[in-house]
CSV table of N, CA and C in Angstrom, one decimal:
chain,number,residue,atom,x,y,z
A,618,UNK,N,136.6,186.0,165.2
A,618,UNK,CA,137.9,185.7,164.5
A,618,UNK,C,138.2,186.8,163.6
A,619,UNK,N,139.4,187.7,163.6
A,619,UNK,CA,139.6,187.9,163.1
A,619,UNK,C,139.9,187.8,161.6
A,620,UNK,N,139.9,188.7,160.5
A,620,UNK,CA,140.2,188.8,159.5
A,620,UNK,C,141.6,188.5,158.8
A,621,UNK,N,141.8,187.5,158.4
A,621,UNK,CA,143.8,187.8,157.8
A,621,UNK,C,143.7,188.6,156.7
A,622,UNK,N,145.1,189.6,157.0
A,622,UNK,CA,145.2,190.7,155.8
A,622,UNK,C,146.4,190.1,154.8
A,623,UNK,N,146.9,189.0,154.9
A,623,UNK,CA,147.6,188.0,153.9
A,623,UNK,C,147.3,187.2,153.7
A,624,UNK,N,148.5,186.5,152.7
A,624,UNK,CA,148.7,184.7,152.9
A,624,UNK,C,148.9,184.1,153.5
A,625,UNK,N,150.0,185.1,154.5
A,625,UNK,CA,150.7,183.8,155.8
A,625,UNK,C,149.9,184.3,156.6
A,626,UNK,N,148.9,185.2,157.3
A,626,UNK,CA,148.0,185.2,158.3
A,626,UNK,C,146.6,183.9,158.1
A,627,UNK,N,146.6,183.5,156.7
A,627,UNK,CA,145.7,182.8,156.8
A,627,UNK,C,146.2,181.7,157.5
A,628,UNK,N,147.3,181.1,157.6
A,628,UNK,CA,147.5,179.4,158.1
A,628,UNK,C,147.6,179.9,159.4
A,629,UNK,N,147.9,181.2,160.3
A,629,UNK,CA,147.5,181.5,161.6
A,629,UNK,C,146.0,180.9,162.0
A,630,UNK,N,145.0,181.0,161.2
A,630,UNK,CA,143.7,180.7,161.8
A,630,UNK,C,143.2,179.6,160.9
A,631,UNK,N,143.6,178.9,160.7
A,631,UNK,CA,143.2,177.3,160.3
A,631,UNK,C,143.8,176.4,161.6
A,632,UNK,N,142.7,175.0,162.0
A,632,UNK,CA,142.7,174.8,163.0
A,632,UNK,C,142.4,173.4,162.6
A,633,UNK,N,143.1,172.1,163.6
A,633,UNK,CA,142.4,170.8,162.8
A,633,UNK,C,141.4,170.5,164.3
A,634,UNK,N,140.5,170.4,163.9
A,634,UNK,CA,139.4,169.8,165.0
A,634,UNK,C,139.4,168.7,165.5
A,635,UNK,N,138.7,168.0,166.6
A,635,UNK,CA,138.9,167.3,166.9
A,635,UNK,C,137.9,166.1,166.5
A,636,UNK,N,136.8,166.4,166.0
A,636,UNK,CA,135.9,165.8,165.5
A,636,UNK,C,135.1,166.4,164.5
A,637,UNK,N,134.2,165.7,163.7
A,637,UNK,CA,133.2,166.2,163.1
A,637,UNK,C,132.2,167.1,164.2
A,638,UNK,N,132.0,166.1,164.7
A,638,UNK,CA,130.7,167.2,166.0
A,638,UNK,C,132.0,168.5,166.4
A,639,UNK,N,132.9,168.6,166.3
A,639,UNK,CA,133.8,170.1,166.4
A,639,UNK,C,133.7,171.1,165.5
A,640,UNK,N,133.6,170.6,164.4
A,640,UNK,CA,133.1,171.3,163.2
A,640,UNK,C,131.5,171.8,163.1
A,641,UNK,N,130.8,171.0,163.5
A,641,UNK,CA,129.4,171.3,163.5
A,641,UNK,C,129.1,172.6,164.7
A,642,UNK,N,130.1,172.0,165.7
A,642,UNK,CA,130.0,173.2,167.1
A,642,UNK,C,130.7,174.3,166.7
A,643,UNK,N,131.6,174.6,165.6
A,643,UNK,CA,132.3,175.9,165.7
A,643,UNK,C,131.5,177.0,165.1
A,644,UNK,N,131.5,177.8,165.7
A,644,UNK,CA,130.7,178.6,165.7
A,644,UNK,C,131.3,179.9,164.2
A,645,UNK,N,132.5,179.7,163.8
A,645,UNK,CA,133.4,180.1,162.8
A,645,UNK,C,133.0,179.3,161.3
A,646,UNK,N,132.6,178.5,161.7
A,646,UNK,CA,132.3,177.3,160.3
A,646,UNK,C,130.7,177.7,159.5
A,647,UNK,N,130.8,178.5,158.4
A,647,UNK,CA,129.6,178.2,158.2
A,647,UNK,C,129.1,177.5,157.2
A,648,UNK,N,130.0,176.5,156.5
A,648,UNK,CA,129.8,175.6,155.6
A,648,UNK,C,130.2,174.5,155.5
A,649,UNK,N,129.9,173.1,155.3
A,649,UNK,CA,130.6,172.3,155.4
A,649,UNK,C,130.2,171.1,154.1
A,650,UNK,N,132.0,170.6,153.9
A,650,UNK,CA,132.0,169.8,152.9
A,650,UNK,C,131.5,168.2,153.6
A,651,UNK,N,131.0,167.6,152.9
A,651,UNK,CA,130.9,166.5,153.2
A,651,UNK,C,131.2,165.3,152.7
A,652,UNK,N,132.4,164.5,152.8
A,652,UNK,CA,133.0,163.3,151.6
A,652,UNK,C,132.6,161.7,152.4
A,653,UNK,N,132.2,162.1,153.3
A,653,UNK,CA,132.2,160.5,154.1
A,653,UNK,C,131.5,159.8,153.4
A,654,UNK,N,131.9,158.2,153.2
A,654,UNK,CA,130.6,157.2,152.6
A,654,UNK,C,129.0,157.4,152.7
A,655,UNK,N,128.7,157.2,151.5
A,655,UNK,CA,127.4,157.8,151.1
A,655,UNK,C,126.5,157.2,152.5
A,656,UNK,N,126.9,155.9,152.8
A,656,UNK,CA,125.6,155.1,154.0
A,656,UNK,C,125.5,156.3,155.3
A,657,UNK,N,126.4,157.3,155.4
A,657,UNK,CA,126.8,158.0,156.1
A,657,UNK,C,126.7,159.9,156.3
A,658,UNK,N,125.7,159.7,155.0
A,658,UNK,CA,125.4,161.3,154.3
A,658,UNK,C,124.4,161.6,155.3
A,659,UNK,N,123.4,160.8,155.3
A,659,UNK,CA,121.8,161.2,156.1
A,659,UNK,C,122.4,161.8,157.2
A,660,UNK,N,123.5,161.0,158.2
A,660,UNK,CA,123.2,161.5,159.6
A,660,UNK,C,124.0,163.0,159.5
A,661,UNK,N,124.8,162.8,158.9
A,661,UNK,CA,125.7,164.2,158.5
A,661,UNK,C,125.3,165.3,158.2
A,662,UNK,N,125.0,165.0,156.9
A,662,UNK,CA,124.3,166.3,156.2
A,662,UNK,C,122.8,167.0,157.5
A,663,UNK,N,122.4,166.4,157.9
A,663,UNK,CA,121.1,166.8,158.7
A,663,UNK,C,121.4,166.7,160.1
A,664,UNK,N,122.8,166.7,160.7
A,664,UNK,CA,123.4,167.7,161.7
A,664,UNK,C,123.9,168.4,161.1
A,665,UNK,N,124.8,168.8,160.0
A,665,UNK,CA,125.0,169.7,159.8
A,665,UNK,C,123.8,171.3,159.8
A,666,UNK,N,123.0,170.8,159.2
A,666,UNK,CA,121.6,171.7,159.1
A,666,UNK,C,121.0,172.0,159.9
A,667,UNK,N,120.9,170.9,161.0
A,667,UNK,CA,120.6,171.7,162.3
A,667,UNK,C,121.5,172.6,163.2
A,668,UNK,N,122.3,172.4,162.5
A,668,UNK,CA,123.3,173.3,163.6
A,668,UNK,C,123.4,174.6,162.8
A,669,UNK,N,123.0,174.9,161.5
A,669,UNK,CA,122.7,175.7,160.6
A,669,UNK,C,124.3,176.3,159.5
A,670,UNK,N,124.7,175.3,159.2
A,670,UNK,CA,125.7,174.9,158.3
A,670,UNK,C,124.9,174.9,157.4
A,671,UNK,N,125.4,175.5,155.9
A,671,UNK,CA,125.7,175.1,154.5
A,671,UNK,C,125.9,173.8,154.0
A,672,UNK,N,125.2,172.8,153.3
A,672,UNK,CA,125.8,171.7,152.9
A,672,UNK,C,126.8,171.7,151.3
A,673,UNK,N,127.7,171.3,151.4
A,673,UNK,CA,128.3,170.6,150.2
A,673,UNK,C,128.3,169.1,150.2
A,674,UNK,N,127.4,168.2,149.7
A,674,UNK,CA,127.6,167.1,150.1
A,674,UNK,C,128.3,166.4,148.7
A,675,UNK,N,129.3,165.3,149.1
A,675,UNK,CA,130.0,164.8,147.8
A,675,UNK,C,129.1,163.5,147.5
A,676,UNK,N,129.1,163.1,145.9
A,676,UNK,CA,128.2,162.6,145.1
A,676,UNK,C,128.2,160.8,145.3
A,677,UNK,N,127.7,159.7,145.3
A,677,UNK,CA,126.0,160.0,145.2
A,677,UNK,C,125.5,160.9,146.5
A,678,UNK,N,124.5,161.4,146.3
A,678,UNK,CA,124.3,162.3,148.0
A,678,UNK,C,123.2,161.4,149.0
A,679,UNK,N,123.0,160.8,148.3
A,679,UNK,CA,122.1,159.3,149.2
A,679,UNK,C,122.1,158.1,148.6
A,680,UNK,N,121.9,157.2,148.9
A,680,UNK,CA,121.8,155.9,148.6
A,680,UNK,C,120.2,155.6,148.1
A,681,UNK,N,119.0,156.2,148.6
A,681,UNK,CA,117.5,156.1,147.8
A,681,UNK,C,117.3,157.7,147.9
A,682,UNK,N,116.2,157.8,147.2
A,682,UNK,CA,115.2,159.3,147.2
A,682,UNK,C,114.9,159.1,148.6
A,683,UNK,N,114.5,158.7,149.2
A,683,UNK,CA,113.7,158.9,150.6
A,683,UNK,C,115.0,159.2,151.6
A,684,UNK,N,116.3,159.1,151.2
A,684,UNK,CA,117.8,159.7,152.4
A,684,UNK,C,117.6,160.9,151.8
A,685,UNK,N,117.7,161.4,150.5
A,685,UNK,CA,117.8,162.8,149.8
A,685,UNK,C,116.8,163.4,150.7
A,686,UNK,N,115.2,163.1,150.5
A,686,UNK,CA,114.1,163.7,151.1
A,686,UNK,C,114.3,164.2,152.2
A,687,UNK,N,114.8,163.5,153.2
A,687,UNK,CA,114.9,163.9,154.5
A,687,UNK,C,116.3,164.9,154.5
A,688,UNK,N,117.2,164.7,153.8
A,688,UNK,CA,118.5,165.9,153.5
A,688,UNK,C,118.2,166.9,153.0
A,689,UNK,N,117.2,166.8,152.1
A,689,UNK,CA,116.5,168.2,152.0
A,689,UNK,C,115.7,168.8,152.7
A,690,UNK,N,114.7,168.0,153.3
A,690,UNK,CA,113.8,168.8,154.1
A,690,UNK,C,114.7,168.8,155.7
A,691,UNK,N,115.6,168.6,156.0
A,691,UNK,CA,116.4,168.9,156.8
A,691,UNK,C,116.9,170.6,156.6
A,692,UNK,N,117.6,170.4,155.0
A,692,UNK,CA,118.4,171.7,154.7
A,692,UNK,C,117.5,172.8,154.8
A,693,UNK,N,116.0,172.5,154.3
A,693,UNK,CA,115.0,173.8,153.9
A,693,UNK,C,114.3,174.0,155.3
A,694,UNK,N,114.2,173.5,156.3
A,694,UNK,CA,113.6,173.6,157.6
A,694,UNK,C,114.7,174.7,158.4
A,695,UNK,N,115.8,174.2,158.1
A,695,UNK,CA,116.9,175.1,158.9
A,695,UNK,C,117.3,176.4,158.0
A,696,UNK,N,116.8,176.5,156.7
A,696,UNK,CA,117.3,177.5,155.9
A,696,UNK,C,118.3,177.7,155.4
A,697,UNK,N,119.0,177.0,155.4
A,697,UNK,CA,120.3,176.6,154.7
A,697,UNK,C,120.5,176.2,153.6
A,698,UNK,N,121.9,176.0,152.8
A,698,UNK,CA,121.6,175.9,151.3
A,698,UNK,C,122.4,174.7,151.3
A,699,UNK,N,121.5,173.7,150.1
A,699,UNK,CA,122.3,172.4,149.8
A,699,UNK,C,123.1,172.3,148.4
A,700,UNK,N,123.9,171.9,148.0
A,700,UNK,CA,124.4,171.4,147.1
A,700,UNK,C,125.1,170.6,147.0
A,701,UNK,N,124.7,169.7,145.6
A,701,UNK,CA,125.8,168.4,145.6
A,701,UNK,C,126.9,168.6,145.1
A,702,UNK,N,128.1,168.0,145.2
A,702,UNK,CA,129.2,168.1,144.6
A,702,UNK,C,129.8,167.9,142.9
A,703,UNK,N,128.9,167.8,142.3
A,703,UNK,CA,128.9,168.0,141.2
A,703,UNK,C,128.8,169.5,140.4
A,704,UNK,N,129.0,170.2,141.2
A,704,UNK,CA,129.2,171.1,140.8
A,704,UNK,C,129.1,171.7,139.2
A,705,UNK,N,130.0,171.5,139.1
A,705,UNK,CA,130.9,171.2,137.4
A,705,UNK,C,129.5,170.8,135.9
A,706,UNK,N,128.7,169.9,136.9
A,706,UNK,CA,127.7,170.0,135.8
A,706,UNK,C,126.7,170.8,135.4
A,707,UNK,N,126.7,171.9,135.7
A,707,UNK,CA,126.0,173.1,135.8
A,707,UNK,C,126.7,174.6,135.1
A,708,UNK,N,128.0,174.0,135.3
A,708,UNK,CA,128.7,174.8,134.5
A,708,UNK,C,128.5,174.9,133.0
A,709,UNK,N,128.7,176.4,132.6
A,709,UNK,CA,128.6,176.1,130.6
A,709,UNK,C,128.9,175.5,130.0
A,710,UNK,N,130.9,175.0,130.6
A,710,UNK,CA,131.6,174.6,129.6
A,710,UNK,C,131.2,172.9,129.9
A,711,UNK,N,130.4,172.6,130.4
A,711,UNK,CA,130.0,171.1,130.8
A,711,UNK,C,129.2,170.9,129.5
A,712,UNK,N,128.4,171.8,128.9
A,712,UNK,CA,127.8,171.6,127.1
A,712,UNK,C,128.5,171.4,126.6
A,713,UNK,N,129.8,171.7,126.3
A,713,UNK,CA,130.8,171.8,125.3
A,713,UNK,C,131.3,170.6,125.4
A,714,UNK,N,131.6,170.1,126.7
A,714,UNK,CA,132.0,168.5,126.9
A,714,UNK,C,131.4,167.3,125.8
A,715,UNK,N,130.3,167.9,126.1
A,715,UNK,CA,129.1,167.1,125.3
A,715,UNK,C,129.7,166.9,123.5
A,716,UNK,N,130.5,167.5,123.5
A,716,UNK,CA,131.0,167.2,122.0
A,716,UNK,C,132.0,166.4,121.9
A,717,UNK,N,132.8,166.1,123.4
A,717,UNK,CA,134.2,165.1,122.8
A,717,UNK,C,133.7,163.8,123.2
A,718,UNK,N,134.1,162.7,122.4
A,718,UNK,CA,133.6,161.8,122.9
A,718,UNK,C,135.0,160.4,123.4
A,719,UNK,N,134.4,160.1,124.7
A,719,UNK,CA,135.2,159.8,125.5
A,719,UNK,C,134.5,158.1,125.8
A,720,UNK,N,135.4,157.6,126.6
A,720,UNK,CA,135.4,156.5,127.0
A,720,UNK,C,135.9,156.1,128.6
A,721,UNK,N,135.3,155.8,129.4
A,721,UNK,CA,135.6,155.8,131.3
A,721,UNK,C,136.1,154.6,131.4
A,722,UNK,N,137.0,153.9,132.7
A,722,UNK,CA,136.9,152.6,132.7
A,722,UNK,C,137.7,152.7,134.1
A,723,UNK,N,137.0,152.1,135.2
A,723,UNK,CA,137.8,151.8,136.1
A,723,UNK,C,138.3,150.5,136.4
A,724,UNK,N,139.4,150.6,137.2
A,724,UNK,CA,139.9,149.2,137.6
A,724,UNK,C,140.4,149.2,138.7
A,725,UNK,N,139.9,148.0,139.8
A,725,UNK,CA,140.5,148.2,141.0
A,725,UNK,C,141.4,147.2,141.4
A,726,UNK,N,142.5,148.0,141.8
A,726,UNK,CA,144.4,147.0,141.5
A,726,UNK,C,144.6,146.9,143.1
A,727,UNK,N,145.6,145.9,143.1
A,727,UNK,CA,145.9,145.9,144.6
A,727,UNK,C,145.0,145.2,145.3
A,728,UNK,N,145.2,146.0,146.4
A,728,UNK,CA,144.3,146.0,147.6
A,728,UNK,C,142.6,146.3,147.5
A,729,UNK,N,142.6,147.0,146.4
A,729,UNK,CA,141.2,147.9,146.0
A,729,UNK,C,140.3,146.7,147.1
A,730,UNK,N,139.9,146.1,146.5
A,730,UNK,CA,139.0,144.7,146.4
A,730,UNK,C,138.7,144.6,148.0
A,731,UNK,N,139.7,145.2,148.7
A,731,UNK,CA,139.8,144.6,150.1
A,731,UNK,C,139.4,145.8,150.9
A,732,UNK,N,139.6,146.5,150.5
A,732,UNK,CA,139.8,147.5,151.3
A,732,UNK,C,139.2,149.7,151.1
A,733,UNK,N,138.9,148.8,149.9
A,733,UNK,CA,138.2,150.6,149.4
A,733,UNK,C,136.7,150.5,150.0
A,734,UNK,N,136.4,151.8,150.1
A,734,UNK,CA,135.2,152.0,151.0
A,734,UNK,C,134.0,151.6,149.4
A,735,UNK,N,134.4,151.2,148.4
A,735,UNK,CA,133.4,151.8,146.9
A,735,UNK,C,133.5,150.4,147.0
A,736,UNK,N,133.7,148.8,147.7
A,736,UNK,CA,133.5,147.5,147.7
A,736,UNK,C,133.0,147.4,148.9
A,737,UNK,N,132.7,148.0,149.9
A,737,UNK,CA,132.3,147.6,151.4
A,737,UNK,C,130.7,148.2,151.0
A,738,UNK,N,129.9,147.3,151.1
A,738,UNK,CA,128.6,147.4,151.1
A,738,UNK,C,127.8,147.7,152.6
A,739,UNK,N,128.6,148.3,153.5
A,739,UNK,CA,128.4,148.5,154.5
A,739,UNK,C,128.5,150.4,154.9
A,740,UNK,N,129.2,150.3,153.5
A,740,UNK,CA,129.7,152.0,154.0
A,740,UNK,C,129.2,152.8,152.9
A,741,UNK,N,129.0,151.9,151.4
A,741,UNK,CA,128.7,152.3,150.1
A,741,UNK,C,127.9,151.5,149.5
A,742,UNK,N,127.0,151.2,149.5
A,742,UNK,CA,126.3,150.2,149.1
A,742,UNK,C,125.9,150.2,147.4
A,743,UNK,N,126.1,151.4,147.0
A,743,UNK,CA,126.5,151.4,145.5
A,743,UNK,C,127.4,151.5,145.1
A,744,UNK,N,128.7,151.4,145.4
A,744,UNK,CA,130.1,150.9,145.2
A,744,UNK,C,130.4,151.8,144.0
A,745,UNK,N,130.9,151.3,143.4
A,745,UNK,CA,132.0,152.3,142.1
A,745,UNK,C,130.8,153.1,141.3
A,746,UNK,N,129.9,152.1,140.9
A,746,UNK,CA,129.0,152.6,139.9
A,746,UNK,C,128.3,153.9,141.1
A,747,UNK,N,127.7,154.1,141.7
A,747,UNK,CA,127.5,155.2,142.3
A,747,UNK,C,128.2,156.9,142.5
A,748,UNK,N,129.9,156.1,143.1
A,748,UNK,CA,130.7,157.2,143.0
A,748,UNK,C,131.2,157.4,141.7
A,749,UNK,N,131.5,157.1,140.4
A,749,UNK,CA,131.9,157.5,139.5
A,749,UNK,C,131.4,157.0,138.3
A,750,UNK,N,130.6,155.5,138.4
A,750,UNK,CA,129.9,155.3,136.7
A,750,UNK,C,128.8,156.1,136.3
A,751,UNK,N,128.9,157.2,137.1
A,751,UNK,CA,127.7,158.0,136.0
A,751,UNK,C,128.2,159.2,135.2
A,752,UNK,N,130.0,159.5,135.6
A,752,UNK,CA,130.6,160.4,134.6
A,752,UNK,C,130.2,160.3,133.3
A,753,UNK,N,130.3,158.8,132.5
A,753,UNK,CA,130.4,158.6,131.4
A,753,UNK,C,128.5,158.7,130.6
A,754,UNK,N,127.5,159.2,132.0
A,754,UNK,CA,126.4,159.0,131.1
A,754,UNK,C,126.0,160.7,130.4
């Protein structure tokens, strides 16, 4: 694939796939983000690494230590690099945070209740507290 020497050559070579396993086969891809429900990280993240993709996996990155284990020793077997999506916490100005003092609070309106993947114990089995109650620790 060529190189784009602009902005508008870049939306020339962006492409929507037709699957995840499209993404894992493109041979153009060498990193991939990963947001799907956490019950759904293990099998992901460790195709992705066999196919020798980069992981970004978004947070929690497993549901126990023993899904992590095998996501890492997936990532380190194929040589590939893992990171969680927390990014941000590693950054400098994440100490400086550490001085304002805040307060979190979610609420789920609507439909939430019915229908968000962070109440389906089937897709997230640590539900809200997983994906976001640990900003506030």
């Amino acid at each position: 694939m060529a190189k784009p020497n602009s902005d508008s050559e870049y939306l020339a070579v962006l492409t929507s796939p037709a699957s995840y396993d499209a993404v894992l086969d493109d041979p153009d891809v060498d990193a991939v983000y990963v947001p799907v429900p956490t019950s759904f990280h293990v099998r992901w993240a460790v195709l992705a690494a066999e196919k020798k993709k980069h992981v970004l996996l978004e947070k929690p990155v497993a549901l126990n230590v023993g899904e992590l284990d095998t996501i890492l020793a997936a990532c380190e077997s194929s040589g590939i690099q893992f990171m969680d999506a927390t990014m941000w916490m590693h950054l400098p100005r994440t100490a400086q945070m550490k001085q304002v003092h805040s307060t979190f609070s979610y609420v789920g309106e609507g439909d939430f209740l019915k229908n968000d993947i962070r109440v389906n114990p089937t897709l997230d089995s640590l539900g809200a507290l997983g994906d976001t109650g640990w900003y506030s620790i």
